[in-house]
PDB file of C-alpha atoms in Angstrom:
ATOM      1  CA  GLN A 278      61.805 101.432 138.017  1.00 85.00           C
ATOM      2  CA  VAL A 279      58.216 101.967 140.767  1.00 92.00           C
ATOM      3  CA  GLN A 280      57.489 101.012 143.652  1.00 96.00           C
ATOM      4  CA  LEU A 281      53.707 101.789 145.018  1.00 97.00           C
ATOM      5  CA  VAL A 282      52.018 101.761 148.438  1.00 98.00           C
ATOM      6  CA  GLU A 283      48.692 101.568 149.590  1.00 98.00           C
ATOM      7  CA  SER A 284      47.038 103.055 152.505  1.00 98.00           C
ATOM      8  CA  GLY A 285      43.742 104.399 153.622  1.00 98.00           C
ATOM      9  CA  GLY A 286      42.360 100.833 154.189  1.00 97.00           C
ATOM     10  CA  GLY A 287      40.032  99.733 157.211  1.00 97.00           C
ATOM     11  CA  LEU A 288      36.667  99.256 158.717  1.00 98.00           C
ATOM     12  CA  VAL A 289      33.786 100.918 157.875  1.00 98.00           C
ATOM     13  CA  GLN A 290      30.732 100.808 157.916  1.00 98.00           C
ATOM     14  CA  ALA A 291      28.481  99.203 154.816  1.00 98.00           C
ATOM     15  CA  GLY A 292      27.037 102.254 153.575  1.00 98.00           C
ATOM     16  CA  GLY A 293      29.839 103.882 154.445  1.00 98.00           C
ATOM     17  CA  SER A 294      32.841 105.644 152.031  1.00 98.00           C
ATOM     18  CA  LEU A 295      36.721 104.910 152.328  1.00 98.00           C
ATOM     19  CA  ARG A 296      39.535 106.716 149.695  1.00 98.00           C
ATOM     20  CA  LEU A 297      42.088 104.747 148.992  1.00 98.00           C
ATOM     21  CA  SER A 298      46.041 105.523 147.979  1.00 98.00           C
ATOM     22  CA  CYS A 299      48.393 104.630 145.937  1.00 98.00           C
ATOM     23  CA  ALA A 300      51.507 106.923 146.433  1.00 98.00           C
ATOM     24  CA  ALA A 301      53.870 105.830 143.450  1.00 97.00           C
ATOM     25  CA  SER A 302      57.665 106.520 143.406  1.00 94.00           C
ATOM     26  CA  GLY A 303      59.942 106.882 140.359  1.00 81.00           C
ATOM     27  CA  ARG A 304      59.343 109.548 137.949  1.00 75.00           C
ATOM     28  CA  THR A 305      57.718 107.014 135.420  1.00 89.00           C
ATOM     29  CA  PHE A 306      53.866 107.077 136.970  1.00 94.00           C
ATOM     30  CA  SER A 307      52.468 109.341 134.918  1.00 94.00           C
ATOM     31  CA  SER A 308      53.005 107.574 131.951  1.00 94.00           C
ATOM     32  CA  LEU A 309      51.360 104.081 133.380  1.00 96.00           C
ATOM     33  CA  SER A 310      47.895 102.558 133.073  1.00 96.00           C
ATOM     34  CA  MET A 311      46.579 102.644 136.722  1.00 97.00           C
ATOM     35  CA  SER A 312      44.451 100.019 137.814  1.00 98.00           C
ATOM     36  CA  TRP A 313      42.139  98.995 140.976  1.00 98.00           C
ATOM     37  CA  PHE A 314      41.760  95.256 141.700  1.00 98.00           C
ATOM     38  CA  ARG A 315      40.935  92.930 144.868  1.00 98.00           C
ATOM     39  CA  GLN A 316      41.008  89.677 145.564  1.00 98.00           C
ATOM     40  CA  ALA A 317      38.666  88.901 148.855  1.00 97.00           C
ATOM     41  CA  PRO A 318      39.446  85.441 151.262  1.00 92.00           C
ATOM     42  CA  GLY A 319      39.571  82.219 148.821  1.00 95.00           C
ATOM     43  CA  LYS A 320      38.408  84.185 146.251  1.00 96.00           C
ATOM     44  CA  ASP A 321      40.117  85.321 142.523  1.00 97.00           C
ATOM     45  CA  ARG A 322      42.101  88.318 142.277  1.00 97.00           C
ATOM     46  CA  GLU A 323      39.075  91.136 140.785  1.00 97.00           C
ATOM     47  CA  PHE A 324      39.128  93.636 138.885  1.00 98.00           C
ATOM     48  CA  VAL A 325      37.422  96.667 140.041  1.00 98.00           C
ATOM     49  CA  GLY A 326      38.730 100.025 137.396  1.00 98.00           C
ATOM     50  CA  SER A 327      41.451 101.571 135.867  1.00 97.00           C
ATOM     51  CA  ILE A 328      42.984 104.873 134.545  1.00 97.00           C
ATOM     52  CA  SER A 329      44.714 106.282 131.763  1.00 96.00           C
ATOM     53  CA  TRP A 330      47.573 108.301 132.154  1.00 96.00           C
ATOM     54  CA  ASN A 331      46.494 111.079 131.635  1.00 96.00           C
ATOM     55  CA  ALA A 332      42.788 109.966 133.167  1.00 96.00           C
ATOM     56  CA  GLN A 333      40.993 111.358 130.022  1.00 97.00           C
ATOM     57  CA  ASN A 334      39.620 107.229 130.300  1.00 96.00           C
ATOM     58  CA  THR A 335      37.991 104.850 132.895  1.00 97.00           C
ATOM     59  CA  TYR A 336      36.996 102.029 133.150  1.00 97.00           C
ATOM     60  CA  TYR A 337      34.923  99.740 135.749  1.00 98.00           C
ATOM     61  CA  ALA A 338      34.071  96.692 136.536  1.00 98.00           C
ATOM     62  CA  ASN A 339      29.992  96.676 136.529  1.00 98.00           C
ATOM     63  CA  SER A 340      29.977  95.486 140.276  1.00 97.00           C
ATOM     64  CA  VAL A 341      31.303  98.613 141.484  1.00 98.00           C
ATOM     65  CA  LYS A 342      30.258 101.550 138.437  1.00 98.00           C
ATOM     66  CA  GLY A 343      28.514 104.408 140.333  1.00 97.00           C
ATOM     67  CA  ARG A 344      30.138 103.709 143.992  1.00 98.00           C
ATOM     68  CA  PHE A 345      33.774 103.933 143.210  1.00 98.00           C
ATOM     69  CA  THR A 346      35.876 106.567 141.511  1.00 98.00           C
ATOM     70  CA  ILE A 347      39.473 106.129 140.311  1.00 98.00           C
ATOM     71  CA  SER A 348      41.691 109.505 139.478  1.00 98.00           C
ATOM     72  CA  ARG A 349      45.404 110.545 139.244  1.00 98.00           C
ATOM     73  CA  ASP A 350      46.716 113.222 140.389  1.00 97.00           C
ATOM     74  CA  ASN A 351      50.181 113.071 138.430  1.00 96.00           C
ATOM     75  CA  ALA A 352      51.676 115.589 139.877  1.00 95.00           C
ATOM     76  CA  HIS A 353      51.630 114.613 142.797  1.00 95.00           C
ATOM     77  CA  ASN A 354      51.948 110.835 141.791  1.00 96.00           C
ATOM     78  CA  THR A 355      49.216 109.072 143.760  1.00 98.00           C
ATOM     79  CA  LEU A 356      46.383 107.099 141.849  1.00 98.00           C
ATOM     80  CA  TYR A 357      42.899 107.248 144.074  1.00 98.00           C
ATOM     81  CA  LEU A 358      40.215 104.758 144.734  1.00 98.00           C
ATOM     82  CA  GLN A 359      36.874 106.962 146.016  1.00 98.00           C
ATOM     83  CA  MET A 360      34.638 104.543 147.293  1.00 98.00           C
ATOM     84  CA  LYS A 361      30.587 104.907 148.414  1.00 98.00           C
ATOM     85  CA  ASN A 362      27.905 103.275 149.514  1.00 98.00           C
ATOM     86  CA  LEU A 363      29.861 100.433 150.878  1.00 98.00           C
ATOM     87  CA  LYS A 364      28.900  95.993 151.127  1.00 98.00           C
ATOM     88  CA  PRO A 365      30.352  94.233 152.965  1.00 97.00           C
ATOM     89  CA  ASP A 366      31.106  92.049 149.484  1.00 96.00           C
ATOM     90  CA  ASP A 367      33.214  94.969 148.409  1.00 98.00           C
ATOM     91  CA  THR A 368      35.532  93.561 151.416  1.00 98.00           C
ATOM     92  CA  ALA A 369      39.086  92.385 150.420  1.00 98.00           C
ATOM     93  CA  VAL A 370      42.483  93.324 150.232  1.00 98.00           C
ATOM     94  CA  TYR A 371      43.223  96.235 147.176  1.00 98.00           C
ATOM     95  CA  TYR A 372      45.557  96.430 144.973  1.00 98.00           C
ATOM     96  CA  CYS A 373      46.733  99.109 142.816  1.00 98.00           C
ATOM     97  CA  ALA A 374      48.634  98.263 139.499  1.00 98.00           C
ATOM     98  CA  GLY A 375      50.583  99.679 136.716  1.00 96.00           C
ATOM     99  CA  ARG A 376      51.486  99.382 133.575  1.00 95.00           C
ATOM    100  CA  GLY A 377      52.574 100.816 130.166  1.00 89.00           C
ATOM    101  CA  SER A 378      48.897 101.681 128.919  1.00 87.00           C
ATOM    102  CA  ASP A 379      45.804 100.861 128.314  1.00 83.00           C
ATOM    103  CA  VAL A 380      46.211  97.709 126.544  1.00 88.00           C
ATOM    104  CA  THR A 381      49.205  96.459 127.598  1.00 88.00           C
ATOM    105  CA  PRO A 382      48.359  92.769 129.203  1.00 88.00           C
ATOM    106  CA  LYS A 383      50.851  92.465 131.781  1.00 93.00           C
ATOM    107  CA  TYR A 384      51.049  94.908 135.057  1.00 95.00           C
ATOM    108  CA  SER A 385      54.139  95.711 135.525  1.00 94.00           C
ATOM    109  CA  TYR A 386      53.655  97.453 138.917  1.00 96.00           C
ATOM    110  CA  TRP A 387      51.729  96.012 142.196  1.00 97.00           C
ATOM    111  CA  GLY A 388      51.242  97.589 145.451  1.00 97.00           C
ATOM    112  CA  GLN A 389      51.279  95.366 148.696  1.00 97.00           C
ATOM    113  CA  GLY A 390      47.918  96.384 149.241  1.00 98.00           C
ATOM    114  CA  THR A 391      45.415  97.382 152.442  1.00 98.00           C
ATOM    115  CA  GLN A 392      42.183  95.903 154.022  1.00 98.00           C
ATOM    116  CA  VAL A 393      38.852  97.153 153.283  1.00 98.00           C
ATOM    117  CA  THR A 394      36.573  95.723 155.454  1.00 98.00           C
ATOM    118  CA  VAL A 395      32.879  95.950 155.642  1.00 98.00           C
ATOM    119  CA  SER A 396      30.820  95.450 158.204  1.00 97.00           C
ATOM    120  CA  SER A 397      26.554  94.888 157.809  1.00 94.00           C
TER     121      SER A 397
END
């Protein structure tokens, strides 16, 4: 079993930066494909990006490509989301999630979310 806890959210002005962290418990984190999702008020949950277990493959939604970077530190069971040039449209609750592989359809593990608010 893996538990995920996000942190690092907050209020930032447009054009600013934030780095989110997702701390994982359990010894299987290093084998998991990890992703970030976000959900804005009144909108569906949206895929932000993902990273393979060994960090060799990363994927990003077009809306964040070039501005967001996903990384991981398997030695410390932590996933990161570096966000730059933030826009008001990036305002959402951000969630980390884990699954068995890049092609596993279901995410088995979810965090509780951290709020990111970008002011114009």
